[in-house]
Amino acid sequence: MSVVSPRASGSTAPEGIGRVVAAARARPVRVLVAVAMMAVLLVALVWDPEWRELRVVLTVLAILIAPAVWDAQRREVRPAVAVMLALILLALIGPLFTRDPLMLNVGEALGAPGGDLWFGTDQHGRDIFARVIHGAQLDLGVGFSAAALAVVVGMPLGALSVFAAAHIKGGGLFDSVLLRISESFQAFPTLLLALGIVAAVGPSIPILIFIISIVNVPVYLRLTRSAVAPIVNADFVLAARCAGQPVLRILLRHILPNVKQVVLAQFSVNVAWAIQILAALSFVGLGVPVPTPEWGAMVRDGYEQLVYGRWWVALFPGLAILFAVLTLNQLSDRVRHTT
Amino acid sequence: MPLAIYIGRRLVFLVVALFGVSLITFVVTRVLPGNPAYLIVGVQADESTVEAVIERLGLDEPIINQYGHYMRQLFSGDLGDSWRTKNPVTTDIADRWPATIELATAAAILSICWSVPFGIVSALRRRSLSDRLANVASGLGVSIPEFWLGIILILVFFFHLDFAPAPIGRSLGTVPPEVTGLYTLDSVIAGDWGALRSSLAQLALPAITLAITTGGPLLRVTRGFMRETMASHHIRSARALGVPERSIVLRHALPNVLLPVSTMVALMYGYLLGGTVLVEFVFAWPGIGKYAIDSIAASDYAPVLAAVLLSACSYILVYLVMDILHFIIDPRTRT
């Protein structure tokens, strides 16, 4: 990992609106991406009042990771990113081409796979294929949102706590208190802690995102902490301090960019965890509300059909979880090895 | 540093960690929205019961006093009552704890048996068949949802091959006289081989499920450490001195690898003590995890909280024991 800070020389850039223009000139692609993202967000929010915000999350993500597929410098990462992108696009566009995942059809209940119904039907005659495709939106959307929330909270907090311990008076106490709290959090088995909280608060999609991210914050906090610790007294940080830059700016501009690769690799793993936790919570009946197509809840349906030996109800949603999680883990491995 | 001082220091850390754990469970139940009295007695309880609980927990007092109250309760070993089973939670947990320990221990042993040797062998030659197989096995082990794997194993080995017994708890036949609470050990003590076979058969599928999912990370870590060690200077020196390859692996590399691997094993075991929830549920294994889930389904909150607390504490304890063992085994930690 190279330790560089592009802007250690203090602020010589123009101020105000001139700065924005200069930045836009320097990196036109990034600005384009940012504008496109904002447009998509706006359209999607106006267009869909329900919990389709997850769709927005996925769209943003697709836009963010798409460049890596064509990036010739990241040859190692490309196939994994491509599979991930395909999965996200499937979650976004796939639902348009399937049957209604909520349509009840008692006449066709528990039909084995074959003919039009590729994955068979469940106990209410719903098309399992349609439900698996629709479930992708929810599982991936919640997974990414929860992991993103955990990063946004955990990463700056981790960097701040090391920085405070090294540079700010009384920061050592802050650092050790934070560390003890996160250690205590990590003593809890993730799933059981999430179970306990959901049982107390009651399940709904925003709450699930919130809880899954809470149990993941300590992971980022400690990861960022250990990644920042070796560079917290590096020359460029001291230089920025001498130049009188504010703490927040030093953290965001000079320290965090150096650890982003480590955090990125962890992010991918964490999305996988989030999907696993969500599926597990739904499996025991504490996840999404009942008719919603969600992979873990569908495996639960299959578990109830187990005594009759009907394998297809549980098999396909489980394979979907496996495939998504496997892809994310592979992606993380590749990212880690290219550093 | 002498052992006594080290243990003393670790015990201080232990107290701090336990304090943190209790604080978190307190925050989860008291500070989050919702009336904890209802969580404890259930939604259908009548006014007077709710009032009584509010009185007993001191819910009308300031939050600091409430915390003091809560800590006093914890110290006196009172975790509340389960209104579903009508027992104190501590009694219920004492009944079910051995089942979880038996499953977690069996799973840990199986997991170590396949993943550690596999990791060591696969690290010896890059891009060999065993290396590739290890890649696939660890990738799958990390990614398979364990509840689904359990279901698939039941489908294959119970329904189609008729190889395993029905997945309904710990024993189909007679239960051996209780000594340790672990059916397998108890039946050995009683000399009842039929009971031993029955309890082992019941244990097999859930333990294999957990061994597959926990073995994945262990395999990956073992392989990583082994590769690192095999590339290190002292191994190169040994090679240069003409030490036979067998002896390099077994005498020079292995001891260096087993130490960090043992850390992972301890972490895994600590995780398993609270992480068997889903598998217990799938196999109707009457342990702590199933107790917690059944209680949630009945809106009975005290057992859930107790299970969460217990698993966190056991994790911390396992970690402590491992740290102390390391201190004794590894001279480098004594500086």
Tab-separated table of C-alpha atoms in Angstrom, chain A residues 180-181 184-189 191-193 195-197 199-201 276 279-280 283-284 286 296 299-300 302-303 306-311 314-319 321-322 325-326 329-330 333, chain B residues 13 16-17 20-21 24-25 28 32-33 39 139-140 142-145 147-148 151-152 154-155 159-160 220 271 274-275 277-278 281-284 292-293 296 301 304 307-309 311-312 315-316:
chain	number	residue	atom	x	y	z
A	180	ARG	CA	-13.826	-1.403	24.882
A	181	ILE	CA	-17.382	-0.776	23.676
A	184	SER	CA	-18.017	-5.859	24.069
A	185	PHE	CA	-20.196	-5.693	20.981
A	186	GLN	CA	-18.064	-8.268	19.263
A	187	ALA	CA	-18.405	-10.669	22.176
A	188	PHE	CA	-22.032	-11.133	21.166
A	189	PRO	CA	-22.712	-13.636	18.444
A	191	LEU	CA	-27.033	-13.272	14.817
A	192	LEU	CA	-28.150	-13.663	18.420
A	193	LEU	CA	-27.614	-9.969	19.132
A	195	LEU	CA	-32.295	-11.483	17.082
A	196	GLY	CA	-32.456	-9.929	20.533
A	197	ILE	CA	-32.790	-6.407	19.186
A	199	ALA	CA	-37.377	-9.178	19.049
A	200	ALA	CA	-37.420	-6.074	21.245
A	201	VAL	CA	-38.121	-3.497	18.555
A	276	GLN	CA	-26.787	-13.888	5.543
A	279	ALA	CA	-31.888	-14.348	5.483
A	280	ALA	CA	-31.335	-15.953	8.886
A	283	PHE	CA	-35.785	-17.802	8.345
A	284	VAL	CA	-36.688	-17.770	12.031
A	286	LEU	CA	-38.137	-12.158	12.484
A	296	GLY	CA	-34.497	-16.614	3.875
A	299	VAL	CA	-36.207	-21.273	2.699
A	300	ARG	CA	-38.429	-21.265	5.773
A	302	GLY	CA	-39.353	-24.955	2.211
A	303	TYR	CA	-38.428	-26.098	5.725
A	306	LEU	CA	-39.496	-30.800	4.360
A	307	VAL	CA	-41.558	-33.521	6.039
A	308	TYR	CA	-43.170	-34.267	2.668
A	309	GLY	CA	-39.819	-34.389	0.906
A	310	ARG	CA	-40.598	-31.451	-1.391
A	311	TRP	CA	-37.071	-30.324	-2.082
A	314	ALA	CA	-36.137	-24.707	-0.100
A	315	LEU	CA	-33.462	-25.557	-2.663
A	316	PHE	CA	-33.685	-22.612	-5.076
A	317	PRO	CA	-33.860	-19.653	-2.685
A	318	GLY	CA	-30.989	-21.213	-0.731
A	319	LEU	CA	-28.945	-21.503	-3.911
A	321	ILE	CA	-28.264	-16.871	-1.158
A	322	LEU	CA	-25.256	-19.100	-1.747
A	325	VAL	CA	-22.727	-14.513	-0.950
A	326	LEU	CA	-20.137	-16.516	-2.887
A	329	ASN	CA	-16.751	-13.139	-1.037
A	330	GLN	CA	-14.849	-13.808	-4.250
A	333	ASP	CA	-10.690	-11.874	-2.113
B	13	PHE	CA	-10.134	-6.864	31.318
B	16	VAL	CA	-14.535	-4.513	31.909
B	17	ALA	CA	-15.779	-6.646	29.035
B	20	GLY	CA	-19.735	-3.633	28.566
B	21	VAL	CA	-21.835	-6.634	27.681
B	24	ILE	CA	-25.340	-3.255	25.870
B	25	THR	CA	-28.106	-5.647	26.857
B	28	VAL	CA	-31.170	-2.844	24.068
B	32	LEU	CA	-34.946	1.339	22.747
B	33	PRO	CA	-38.575	2.222	22.099
B	39	LEU	CA	-41.546	-7.600	26.529
B	139	GLY	CA	-15.219	-20.623	-0.423
B	140	LEU	CA	-18.306	-22.778	-0.086
B	142	VAL	CA	-17.863	-19.478	4.208
B	143	SER	CA	-20.786	-18.811	1.888
B	144	ILE	CA	-23.305	-21.587	2.524
B	145	PRO	CA	-26.170	-20.488	4.760
B	147	PHE	CA	-29.812	-23.369	7.962
B	148	TRP	CA	-30.167	-24.215	4.288
B	151	ILE	CA	-32.199	-28.734	5.298
B	152	ILE	CA	-30.356	-30.093	2.280
B	154	ILE	CA	-31.811	-33.774	5.944
B	155	LEU	CA	-33.314	-34.129	2.464
B	159	PHE	CA	-35.360	-38.736	2.970
B	160	HIS	CA	-33.476	-40.070	-0.001
B	220	ARG	CA	-8.399	-20.573	4.989
B	271	TYR	CA	-18.663	-18.363	18.376
B	274	GLY	CA	-23.825	-18.864	20.700
B	275	GLY	CA	-23.877	-19.547	16.997
B	277	VAL	CA	-29.063	-21.084	16.921
B	278	LEU	CA	-30.174	-21.804	13.368
B	281	PHE	CA	-33.776	-24.767	15.121
B	282	VAL	CA	-33.557	-26.825	11.928
B	283	PHE	CA	-32.750	-30.074	13.741
B	284	ALA	CA	-35.113	-29.416	16.678
B	292	ALA	CA	-34.406	-18.444	22.384
B	293	ILE	CA	-36.209	-18.798	19.064
B	296	ILE	CA	-39.337	-15.133	20.515
B	301	TYR	CA	-38.458	-11.904	26.041
B	304	VAL	CA	-33.979	-14.285	24.675
B	307	ALA	CA	-29.461	-16.452	25.906
B	308	VAL	CA	-27.812	-13.400	24.382
B	309	LEU	CA	-26.093	-12.559	27.662
B	311	SER	CA	-23.444	-16.572	24.837
B	312	ALA	CA	-21.552	-13.290	25.079
B	315	TYR	CA	-17.355	-16.158	24.371
B	316	ILE	CA	-15.412	-13.836	26.650
